[in-house]
């Protein structure tokens, strides 16, 4: 019943990164945002919102994608991927909440949306959706905890609630993945036209579904290698059959939107915005969709992993483009995060990796849960 933790060099490095992040955290809260970061009135949202929040929420989409695949579409053969995906989603959303505590000017008021309702605010919707979905993810992960401590009665109760929890999770994910895109609808004059669109909520949700599937493949492959488990390549190849269709749909609506708004000419004007936009589409959409369209490539671990990793990188680039690159021209100045911002972001990522390793080593997350460890 005891817990275990294996020391390796990679884990020592992660702890050192977290230690430097603790120093940056002290500076952030002792000196304030203005003195400890490069954020300004021109750039009130920097690395923490672009990566920790926007990318964090998108990359955590594997939880609702896997749960919907298994419990709503009744594809039971993918059951083995649900628990790791839900765990990744839970850790991801927890880190999003922690990341917000760094970015808020007065983080001790983060609980205000609970009692101070602002029905017309998108931020109010995002806050409630994240709080509720974090709770739903925890409840979806509870069977793992109850199995670990052999709580049979609690296990029967939580199993009876599985379908309602999955449905609630899908609704909440749909709302807040799209509402994060809605946040940028209030800056039509600031966000570069290649990214500003009244369909931003649709783009954010569609890309979240795609990256949810891709993250399942990336997470499963890396954990299989780290814990010396058998690769799930055939199962994941089957799962990724839908990915090219989602990516092509995303590409078509993006181009159609640019054409409808008369912004197609901006694609090839040579500006840094057009280069970054084309890189986002090429890395995250065109190349991986092409690779995954071929069955023989999709069934090879290397191509499967690389193409899904490209989807992940493409969505990360998209969120950074929307939050930072697309705002730079209207801001009239560039923005380079301070070392404290980089350090805290790296520390949060390191904490997430360490938490994932410790939980998977001590709880029955994988169907072949055992004593293997080596990450």
Coordinates of N, CA, C and O in Angstrom, one line a residue, residues 55-225:
X55 N -2.3 27.3 -24.5 CA -1.8 26.0 -25.0 C -2.1 24.9 -24.0 O -2.4 23.8 -24.4
X56 N -2.1 25.2 -22.7 CA -2.4 24.2 -21.7 C -3.8 23.6 -21.8 O -4.0 22.4 -21.7
X57 N -4.7 24.5 -22.0 CA -6.1 24.0 -22.2 C -6.3 23.2 -23.4 O -6.9 22.1 -23.4
X58 N -5.6 23.7 -24.5 CA -5.7 22.9 -25.8 C -5.1 21.5 -25.7 O -5.7 20.5 -26.1
X59 N -3.9 21.5 -25.1 CA -3.2 20.2 -25.0 C -3.8 19.2 -24.0 O -3.5 18.0 -24.1
X60 N -4.7 19.8 -23.1 CA -5.4 18.9 -22.2 C -6.6 18.3 -22.8 O -7.4 17.6 -22.1
X61 N -6.9 18.6 -24.0 CA -8.2 18.2 -24.7 C -8.2 16.7 -24.9 O -9.3 16.2 -25.2
X62 N -7.1 16.0 -24.7 CA -7.2 14.5 -24.9 C -8.1 13.8 -23.9 O -8.7 12.8 -24.2
X63 N -8.4 14.4 -22.7 CA -9.3 13.8 -21.8 C -10.7 13.7 -22.3 O -11.3 12.6 -22.3
X64 N -11.3 14.8 -22.8 CA -12.6 14.7 -23.2 C -12.7 14.0 -24.6 O -13.7 13.3 -24.9
X65 N -11.7 14.1 -25.4 CA -11.7 13.4 -26.7 C -11.7 11.9 -26.5 O -12.5 11.1 -27.1
X66 N -10.8 11.4 -25.5 CA -10.8 9.9 -25.3 C -12.1 9.4 -24.6 O -12.6 8.4 -25.0
X67 N -12.6 10.2 -23.6 CA -13.8 9.8 -22.9 C -15.0 9.7 -23.9 O -15.8 8.8 -23.9
X68 N -15.1 10.7 -24.8 CA -16.2 10.7 -25.8 C -16.1 9.5 -26.7 O -17.1 8.9 -27.1
X69 N -14.8 9.2 -27.2 CA -14.6 8.1 -28.1 C -15.1 6.8 -27.5 O -15.8 6.0 -28.2
X70 N -14.8 6.6 -26.2 CA -15.1 5.3 -25.6 C -16.5 5.2 -25.1 O -17.2 4.2 -25.4
X71 N -16.9 6.2 -24.4 CA -18.2 6.1 -23.7 C -19.4 6.7 -24.5 O -20.5 6.2 -24.3
X72 N -19.2 7.6 -25.4 CA -20.3 8.2 -26.2 C -20.4 7.4 -27.5 O -21.5 7.1 -27.9
X73 N -19.3 7.2 -28.2 CA -19.3 6.5 -29.5 C -19.2 5.0 -29.3 O -19.1 4.3 -30.2
X74 N -19.1 4.6 -28.0 CA -19.1 3.2 -27.6 C -18.0 2.4 -28.3 O -18.1 1.2 -28.7
X75 N -16.8 3.0 -28.5 CA -15.6 2.3 -29.1 C -14.8 1.8 -28.0 O -13.7 2.3 -27.6
X76 N -15.2 0.6 -27.4 CA -14.6 0.1 -26.2 C -13.1 -0.3 -26.4 O -12.4 -0.5 -25.4
X77 N -12.8 -0.6 -27.6 CA -11.4 -1.1 -27.9 C -10.3 0.0 -27.5 O -9.2 -0.3 -27.3
X78 N -10.8 1.3 -27.3 CA -9.9 2.3 -27.0 C -9.8 2.6 -25.4 O -9.3 3.6 -25.0
X79 N -10.5 1.7 -24.7 CA -10.6 1.9 -23.2 C -9.2 2.1 -22.6 O -9.1 2.8 -21.6
X80 N -8.2 1.4 -23.1 CA -6.9 1.5 -22.4 C -6.3 2.9 -22.4 O -5.4 3.2 -21.6
X81 N -6.8 3.7 -23.4 CA -6.2 5.1 -23.5 C -6.9 6.1 -22.6 O -6.4 7.2 -22.5
X82 N -8.1 5.7 -22.0 CA -8.9 6.7 -21.3 C -8.2 7.2 -20.1 O -8.1 8.4 -19.9
X83 N -7.8 6.3 -19.2 CA -7.2 6.8 -17.9 C -5.9 7.6 -18.1 O -5.8 8.7 -17.5
X84 N -5.0 7.2 -18.9 CA -3.8 8.2 -19.1 C -4.2 9.5 -19.7 O -3.7 10.5 -19.3
X85 N -5.2 9.5 -20.6 CA -5.7 10.8 -21.2 C -6.4 11.6 -20.2 O -6.2 12.9 -20.2
X86 N -7.2 11.0 -19.4 CA -7.9 11.8 -18.3 C -6.9 12.4 -17.3 O -7.0 13.5 -16.9
X87 N -5.9 11.6 -17.0 CA -4.8 12.0 -16.0 C -4.1 13.2 -16.7 O -3.8 14.2 -16.0
X88 N -3.7 13.1 -17.9 CA -3.0 14.2 -18.6 C -3.9 15.5 -18.6 O -3.4 16.6 -18.4
X89 N -5.2 15.3 -18.9 CA -6.1 16.4 -18.9 C -6.2 17.0 -17.5 O -6.2 18.3 -17.4
X90 N -6.3 16.2 -16.5 CA -6.5 16.8 -15.1 C -5.2 17.6 -14.7 O -5.3 18.7 -14.2
X91 N -4.1 17.0 -15.0 CA -2.8 17.7 -14.6 C -2.7 19.0 -15.5 O -2.3 20.0 -15.0
X92 N -3.1 18.9 -16.7 CA -3.0 20.1 -17.6 C -3.9 21.2 -17.1 O -3.5 22.4 -17.0
X93 N -5.2 20.9 -16.7 CA -6.1 21.9 -16.3 C -5.6 22.4 -14.9 O -5.8 23.6 -14.6
X94 N -5.1 21.6 -14.1 CA -4.6 22.0 -12.8 C -3.5 23.1 -13.0 O -3.4 24.1 -12.3
X95 N -2.6 22.8 -13.9 CA -1.5 23.7 -14.2 C -2.0 25.0 -14.8 O -1.4 26.1 -14.6
X96 N -3.1 24.9 -15.6 CA -3.7 26.2 -16.1 C -4.1 27.1 -15.0 O -3.9 28.3 -15.0
X97 N -4.8 26.5 -14.0 CA -5.3 27.2 -12.8 C -4.1 27.8 -12.1 O -4.1 29.0 -11.7
X98 N -3.0 27.1 -11.9 CA -1.8 27.6 -11.2 C -1.2 28.7 -12.1 O -0.8 29.7 -11.5
X99 N -1.1 28.5 -13.4 CA -0.6 29.5 -14.2 C -1.3 30.9 -14.1 O -0.7 31.9 -14.2
X100 N -2.6 30.8 -14.0 CA -3.4 32.0 -13.8 C -3.1 32.7 -12.6 O -3.1 34.0 -12.5
X101 N -2.7 32.0 -11.5 CA -2.3 32.6 -10.3 C -1.1 33.5 -10.4 O -0.9 34.5 -9.7
X102 N -0.2 33.2 -11.4 CA 1.0 34.0 -11.6 C 0.6 35.2 -12.4 O 1.2 36.3 -12.2
X103 N -0.4 35.1 -13.4 CA -0.6 36.2 -14.3 C -1.6 37.2 -13.7 O -1.5 38.4 -14.1
X104 N -2.4 36.8 -12.8 CA -3.4 37.8 -12.2 C -2.7 38.8 -11.4 O -1.8 38.5 -10.6
X105 N -3.0 40.1 -11.5 CA -2.4 41.1 -10.7 C -2.7 40.9 -9.2 O -1.8 41.2 -8.4
X106 N -3.9 40.5 -8.9 CA -4.2 40.2 -7.5 C -4.8 38.8 -7.4 O -6.0 38.6 -7.4
X107 N -3.9 37.8 -7.4 CA -4.3 36.4 -7.5 C -5.2 36.0 -6.4 O -5.9 35.0 -6.5
X108 N -5.1 36.7 -5.2 CA -5.9 36.3 -4.1 C -7.4 36.5 -4.3 O -8.2 36.1 -3.5
X109 N -7.8 37.2 -5.4 CA -9.2 37.4 -5.7 C -9.7 36.4 -6.8 O -10.7 36.6 -7.4
X110 N -8.9 35.3 -7.0 CA -9.3 34.4 -8.1 C -10.6 33.7 -7.8 O -11.3 33.2 -8.7
X111 N -11.0 33.7 -6.6 CA -12.3 33.0 -6.2 C -13.5 33.9 -6.5 O -14.7 33.5 -6.4
X112 N -13.3 35.2 -6.9 CA -14.4 36.1 -7.0 C -15.5 35.7 -8.0 O -16.7 35.9 -7.8
X113 N -15.1 35.0 -9.2 CA -16.2 34.6 -10.1 C -17.2 33.6 -9.5 O -18.3 33.5 -10.0
X114 N -16.8 33.0 -8.3 CA -17.8 32.0 -7.7 C -19.0 32.8 -7.1 O -20.1 32.3 -7.2
X115 N -18.8 34.0 -6.6 CA -19.9 34.7 -6.0 C -20.3 36.0 -6.7 O -21.4 36.5 -6.6
X116 N -19.3 36.5 -7.5 CA -19.6 37.8 -8.3 C -19.8 37.4 -9.7 O -18.9 37.4 -10.5
X117 N -21.1 37.1 -10.0 CA -21.4 36.7 -11.4 C -21.5 37.8 -12.4 O -22.2 38.8 -12.1
X118 N -20.8 37.7 -13.5 CA -20.8 38.6 -14.6 C -21.3 37.9 -15.8 O -20.5 37.4 -16.6
X119 N -22.6 37.9 -16.0 CA -23.2 37.0 -17.1 C -22.7 37.4 -18.5 O -22.8 36.6 -19.4
X120 N -22.3 38.6 -18.7 CA -22.0 39.1 -20.0 C -20.5 39.0 -20.3 O -20.0 39.4 -21.4
X121 N -19.7 38.4 -19.4 CA -18.3 38.3 -19.5 C -17.8 37.0 -20.0 O -18.2 35.9 -19.4
X122 N -17.0 36.9 -21.1 CA -16.5 35.7 -21.6 C -15.5 35.1 -20.5 O -15.5 33.8 -20.3
X123 N -14.8 35.9 -19.8 CA -13.9 35.5 -18.8 C -14.6 34.7 -17.6 O -14.2 33.8 -17.1
X124 N -15.9 35.2 -17.4 CA -16.7 34.6 -16.3 C -17.0 33.2 -16.8 O -17.0 32.2 -16.0
X125 N -17.4 33.0 -18.1 CA -17.7 31.7 -18.6 C -16.5 30.8 -18.5 O -16.6 29.6 -18.1
X126 N -15.3 31.3 -19.0 CA -14.1 30.5 -18.9 C -13.8 30.1 -17.5 O -13.4 28.9 -17.3
X127 N -13.9 31.0 -16.6 CA -13.5 30.7 -15.2 C -14.4 29.5 -14.6 O -13.9 28.6 -14.0
X128 N -15.7 29.6 -14.9 CA -16.6 28.6 -14.4 C -16.4 27.3 -15.1 O -16.5 26.2 -14.5
X129 N -16.2 27.3 -16.4 CA -16.0 26.1 -17.2 C -14.8 25.4 -16.7 O -14.7 24.1 -16.5
X130 N -13.7 26.1 -16.5 CA -12.4 25.5 -16.0 C -12.6 24.9 -14.6 O -12.2 23.8 -14.4
X131 N -13.3 25.6 -13.7 CA -13.5 25.1 -12.4 C -14.3 23.8 -12.4 O -14.0 22.8 -11.8
X132 N -15.4 23.9 -13.2 CA -16.3 22.7 -13.2 C -15.6 21.5 -13.9 O -15.7 20.4 -13.5
X133 N -14.9 21.8 -15.0 CA -14.3 20.7 -15.8 C -13.1 20.1 -15.0 O -12.9 18.9 -15.1
X134 N -12.4 20.9 -14.2 CA -11.4 20.4 -13.4 C -12.0 19.4 -12.3 O -11.4 18.3 -12.1
X135 N -13.1 19.8 -11.8 CA -13.9 18.9 -10.9 C -14.3 17.6 -11.6 O -14.1 16.5 -11.0
X136 N -14.8 17.7 -12.8 CA -15.3 16.6 -13.5 C -14.1 15.6 -13.8 O -14.2 14.4 -13.7
X137 N -13.0 16.2 -14.2 CA -11.8 15.4 -14.5 C -11.3 14.6 -13.3 O -11.0 13.4 -13.4
X138 N -11.4 15.3 -12.1 CA -11.0 14.6 -10.9 C -11.9 13.4 -10.6 O -11.5 12.3 -10.2
X139 N -13.2 13.7 -10.8 CA -14.2 12.6 -10.5 C -14.0 11.5 -11.5 O -14.2 10.3 -11.2
X140 N -13.7 11.8 -12.8 CA -13.4 10.7 -13.8 C -12.2 9.9 -13.5 O -12.1 8.8 -13.8
X141 N -11.3 10.6 -12.7 CA -10.0 9.9 -12.3 C -10.2 9.1 -11.0 O -9.4 8.3 -10.7
X142 N -11.3 9.4 -10.3 CA -11.5 8.8 -9.0 C -11.4 7.2 -9.0 O -11.0 6.6 -8.0
X143 N -12.0 6.5 -10.0 CA -11.9 5.1 -10.0 C -10.5 4.6 -9.9 O -10.3 3.5 -9.2
X144 N -9.5 5.3 -10.4 CA -8.1 4.9 -10.2 C -7.7 4.9 -8.8 O -7.1 4.0 -8.2
X145 N -8.1 6.0 -8.1 CA -7.8 6.2 -6.7 C -8.5 5.1 -5.8 O -7.9 4.5 -5.0
X146 N -9.8 4.9 -6.1 CA -10.6 3.9 -5.4 C -10.0 2.5 -5.6 O -10.0 1.7 -4.6
X147 N -9.6 2.2 -6.8 CA -9.0 0.9 -7.0 C -7.7 0.7 -6.2 O -7.4 -0.3 -5.7
X148 N -6.9 1.8 -6.2 CA -5.6 1.7 -5.5 C -5.8 1.4 -4.0 O -5.1 0.7 -3.4
X149 N -6.9 2.0 -3.4 CA -7.1 1.8 -2.0 C -8.2 0.8 -1.7 O -8.7 0.7 -0.5
X150 N -8.7 0.1 -2.8 CA -9.7 -1.0 -2.6 C -10.9 -0.5 -1.9 O -11.4 -1.1 -1.0
X151 N -11.5 0.6 -2.4 CA -12.7 1.2 -1.8 C -13.8 0.7 -2.8 O -14.3 1.4 -3.6
X152 N -14.3 -0.5 -2.6 CA -15.3 -1.1 -3.5 C -16.6 -0.4 -3.5 O -17.2 -0.2 -4.6
X153 N -17.1 0.1 -2.4 CA -18.4 0.8 -2.4 C -18.3 2.1 -3.2 O -19.2 2.4 -4.0
X154 N -17.3 2.9 -2.9 CA -17.1 4.2 -3.6 C -16.9 3.9 -5.1 O -17.3 4.7 -6.0
X155 N -16.2 2.8 -5.5 CA -16.0 2.5 -6.9 C -17.3 2.2 -7.6 O -17.5 2.6 -8.7
X156 N -18.2 1.5 -6.9 CA -19.5 1.2 -7.6 C -20.3 2.5 -7.8 O -20.9 2.7 -8.9
X157 N -20.2 3.4 -6.9 CA -21.0 4.7 -7.0 C -20.4 5.5 -8.1 O -21.2 6.0 -9.0
X158 N -19.1 5.6 -8.2 CA -18.5 6.4 -9.3 C -18.7 5.8 -10.7 O -18.8 6.5 -11.6
X159 N -18.7 4.5 -10.7 CA -18.9 3.8 -12.0 C -20.3 4.1 -12.5 O -20.6 4.3 -13.7
X160 N -21.3 4.2 -11.6 CA -22.7 4.5 -11.9 C -22.8 5.9 -12.5 O -23.8 6.2 -13.2
X161 N -21.9 6.8 -12.2 CA -21.9 8.2 -12.6 C -21.1 8.5 -13.8 O -21.0 9.6 -14.3
X162 N -20.5 7.4 -14.4 CA -19.5 7.6 -15.5 C -20.1 8.4 -16.7 O -19.6 9.4 -17.2
X163 N -21.3 7.9 -17.2 CA -21.8 8.5 -18.4 C -22.3 10.0 -18.2 O -21.9 10.9 -19.0
X164 N -23.0 10.3 -17.1 CA -23.3 11.7 -16.8 C -22.0 12.6 -16.7 O -22.0 13.7 -17.2
X165 N -21.0 12.0 -16.1 CA -19.7 12.8 -16.0 C -19.1 13.1 -17.3 O -18.6 14.2 -17.6
X166 N -19.1 12.0 -18.2 CA -18.5 12.2 -19.5 C -19.3 13.2 -20.3 O -18.7 14.1 -21.0
X167 N -20.6 13.2 -20.3 CA -21.5 14.1 -21.0 C -21.2 15.6 -20.5 O -21.0 16.5 -21.3
X168 N -21.1 15.7 -19.2 CA -20.9 17.0 -18.6 C -19.5 17.5 -19.0 O -19.3 18.7 -19.4
X169 N -18.5 16.6 -19.1 CA -17.2 17.0 -19.5 C -17.1 17.5 -20.9 O -16.4 18.4 -21.2
X170 N -17.8 16.8 -21.8 CA -17.9 17.2 -23.2 C -18.5 18.6 -23.4 O -18.0 19.4 -24.1
X171 N -19.6 18.8 -22.7 CA -20.3 20.1 -22.8 C -19.4 21.2 -22.3 O -19.2 22.2 -22.9
X172 N -18.8 21.0 -21.1 CA -17.9 22.0 -20.5 C -16.7 22.3 -21.4 O -16.3 23.4 -21.6
X173 N -16.1 21.2 -22.0 CA -14.9 21.4 -22.8 C -15.3 22.2 -24.1 O -14.6 23.1 -24.5
X174 N -16.4 21.8 -24.7 CA -16.9 22.5 -25.9 C -17.1 24.0 -25.6 O -16.6 24.9 -26.4
X175 N -17.6 24.3 -24.4 CA -17.9 25.7 -24.0 C -16.6 26.5 -23.8 O -16.4 27.6 -24.4
X176 N -15.7 25.9 -23.1 CA -14.5 26.8 -22.7 C -13.4 26.7 -23.8 O -12.7 27.7 -23.9
X177 N -13.3 25.6 -24.5 CA -12.3 25.6 -25.7 C -12.7 26.7 -26.7 O -11.9 27.4 -27.2
X178 N -14.0 26.8 -27.0 CA -14.5 27.8 -27.9 C -14.4 29.2 -27.3 O -14.1 30.2 -28.0
X179 N -14.8 29.3 -26.0 CA -14.8 30.6 -25.4 C -13.4 31.2 -25.2 O -13.3 32.5 -25.2
X180 N -12.4 30.4 -25.2 CA -11.0 31.0 -25.2 C -10.8 31.7 -26.5 O -10.1 32.7 -26.5
X181 N -11.3 31.2 -27.6 CA -11.2 31.9 -28.9 C -12.1 33.2 -28.8 O -11.7 34.2 -29.4
X182 N -13.2 33.1 -28.1 CA -14.1 34.2 -28.0 C -13.5 35.4 -27.3 O -13.8 36.6 -27.6
X183 N -12.5 35.1 -26.5 CA -11.8 36.2 -25.7 C -11.2 37.2 -26.7 O -11.2 38.4 -26.4
X184 N -10.8 36.7 -27.9 CA -10.1 37.6 -28.8 C -11.0 38.3 -29.8 O -10.6 39.1 -30.6
X185 N -12.3 38.0 -29.7 CA -13.3 38.8 -30.5 C -13.4 40.2 -30.1 O -14.0 41.0 -30.9
X186 N -12.9 40.6 -28.9 CA -13.1 41.9 -28.4 C -11.9 42.8 -28.9 O -11.9 44.0 -28.6
X187 N -11.0 42.3 -29.7 CA -9.8 43.1 -30.2 C -9.7 43.0 -31.7 O -8.7 42.7 -32.3
X188 N -10.8 43.4 -32.4 CA -10.8 43.3 -33.9 C -9.7 44.2 -34.5 O -9.2 44.0 -35.6
X189 N -9.5 45.3 -33.8 CA -8.5 46.3 -34.3 C -7.1 46.0 -33.9 O -6.2 46.7 -34.4
X190 N -6.9 45.1 -33.1 CA -5.5 44.8 -32.6 C -5.0 43.5 -33.1 O -3.8 43.4 -33.4
X191 N -5.8 42.5 -33.3 CA -5.3 41.2 -33.7 C -5.2 41.2 -35.2 O -6.1 41.6 -36.0
X192 N -4.0 40.8 -35.8 CA -3.8 40.8 -37.2 C -4.8 40.0 -38.0 O -5.3 38.9 -37.5
X193 N -5.3 40.5 -39.1 CA -6.4 39.9 -39.9 C -6.2 38.4 -40.2 O -7.2 37.7 -40.5
X194 N -5.0 37.9 -40.3 CA -4.8 36.5 -40.6 C -5.4 35.6 -39.5 O -5.7 34.5 -39.7
X195 N -5.4 36.2 -38.3 CA -6.0 35.4 -37.2 C -7.3 35.9 -36.7 O -8.1 35.1 -36.2
X196 N -7.6 37.2 -36.8 CA -8.8 37.7 -36.3 C -10.0 37.2 -37.2 O -9.9 37.4 -38.4
X197 N -11.0 36.6 -36.6 CA -12.1 36.2 -37.4 C -13.3 36.0 -36.4 O -13.1 35.6 -35.2
X198 N -14.5 36.3 -36.9 CA -15.7 36.0 -36.0 C -15.8 34.5 -35.7 O -16.6 34.1 -34.9
X199 N -15.1 33.7 -36.5 CA -15.2 32.2 -36.3 C -14.0 31.7 -35.4 O -13.8 30.5 -35.4
X200 N -13.4 32.6 -34.7 CA -12.3 32.2 -33.8 C -12.7 31.1 -32.8 O -12.0 30.1 -32.5
X201 N -14.0 31.2 -32.2 CA -14.4 30.1 -31.3 C -14.5 28.7 -32.0 O -14.1 27.7 -31.4
X202 N -14.9 28.7 -33.3 CA -15.0 27.5 -34.1 C -13.6 26.9 -34.3 O -13.3 25.7 -34.2
X203 N -12.6 27.8 -34.7 CA -11.3 27.4 -34.9 C -10.6 26.8 -33.7 O -9.9 25.8 -33.7
X204 N -10.8 27.5 -32.6 CA -10.2 27.0 -31.3 C -10.8 25.6 -30.9 O -10.0 24.7 -30.5
X205 N -12.1 25.4 -31.1 CA -12.7 24.1 -30.7 C -12.2 23.0 -31.7 O -11.8 21.9 -31.2
X206 N -12.2 23.3 -33.0 CA -11.9 22.3 -34.0 C -10.4 21.9 -33.8 O -10.1 20.7 -33.8
X207 N -9.5 22.9 -33.6 CA -8.1 22.5 -33.4 C -7.9 21.8 -32.1 O -7.0 21.0 -31.9
X208 N -8.8 22.1 -31.0 CA -8.6 21.3 -29.8 C -9.0 19.9 -29.9 O -8.4 19.0 -29.3
X209 N -10.0 19.6 -30.8 CA -10.4 18.2 -31.0 C -9.2 17.4 -31.7 O -8.8 16.3 -31.3
X210 N -8.6 18.1 -32.7 CA -7.5 17.5 -33.4 C -6.3 17.3 -32.5 O -5.7 16.2 -32.5
X211 N -5.9 18.3 -31.7 CA -4.8 18.2 -30.8 C -5.1 17.2 -29.7 O -4.1 16.6 -29.1
X212 N -6.3 17.0 -29.3 CA -6.7 16.0 -28.3 C -6.3 14.6 -28.7 O -5.7 13.9 -28.0
X213 N -6.6 14.3 -30.0 CA -6.2 13.0 -30.5 C -4.7 12.9 -30.7 O -4.1 11.8 -30.3
X214 N -4.1 13.9 -31.1 CA -2.6 13.9 -31.3 C -1.9 13.8 -30.0 O -0.9 13.0 -29.9
X215 N -2.4 14.4 -28.9 CA -1.8 14.3 -27.6 C -1.9 12.9 -27.0 O -1.0 12.5 -26.3
X216 N -3.0 12.2 -27.4 CA -3.1 10.8 -26.9 C -2.0 10.0 -27.5 O -1.4 9.2 -26.8
X217 N -1.7 10.2 -28.7 CA -0.6 9.4 -29.4 C 0.7 9.8 -28.8 O 1.5 8.9 -28.5
X218 N 1.0 11.1 -28.7 CA 2.3 11.5 -28.2 C 2.5 11.0 -26.7 O 3.6 10.5 -26.4
X219 N 1.5 11.2 -25.9 CA 1.6 10.8 -24.5 C 1.7 9.3 -24.4 O 2.6 8.8 -23.6
X220 N 1.0 8.5 -25.2 CA 1.0 7.1 -25.1 C 2.4 6.6 -25.5 O 3.0 5.7 -24.9
X221 N 2.9 7.1 -26.6 CA 4.2 6.7 -27.1 C 5.3 7.0 -26.2 O 6.2 6.1 -25.9
X222 N 5.4 8.2 -25.6 CA 6.4 8.6 -24.7 C 6.4 7.8 -23.4 O 7.4 7.4 -22.9
X223 N 5.1 7.6 -22.9 CA 5.0 6.8 -21.6 C 5.4 5.4 -21.9 O 6.0 4.7 -21.0
X224 N 5.1 4.8 -23.0 CA 5.4 3.4 -23.4 C 6.9 3.3 -23.4 O 7.5 2.3 -22.8
X225 N 7.6 4.3 -24.0 CA 9.1 4.2 -24.0 C 9.7 4.4 -22.6 O 10.6 3.7 -22.2

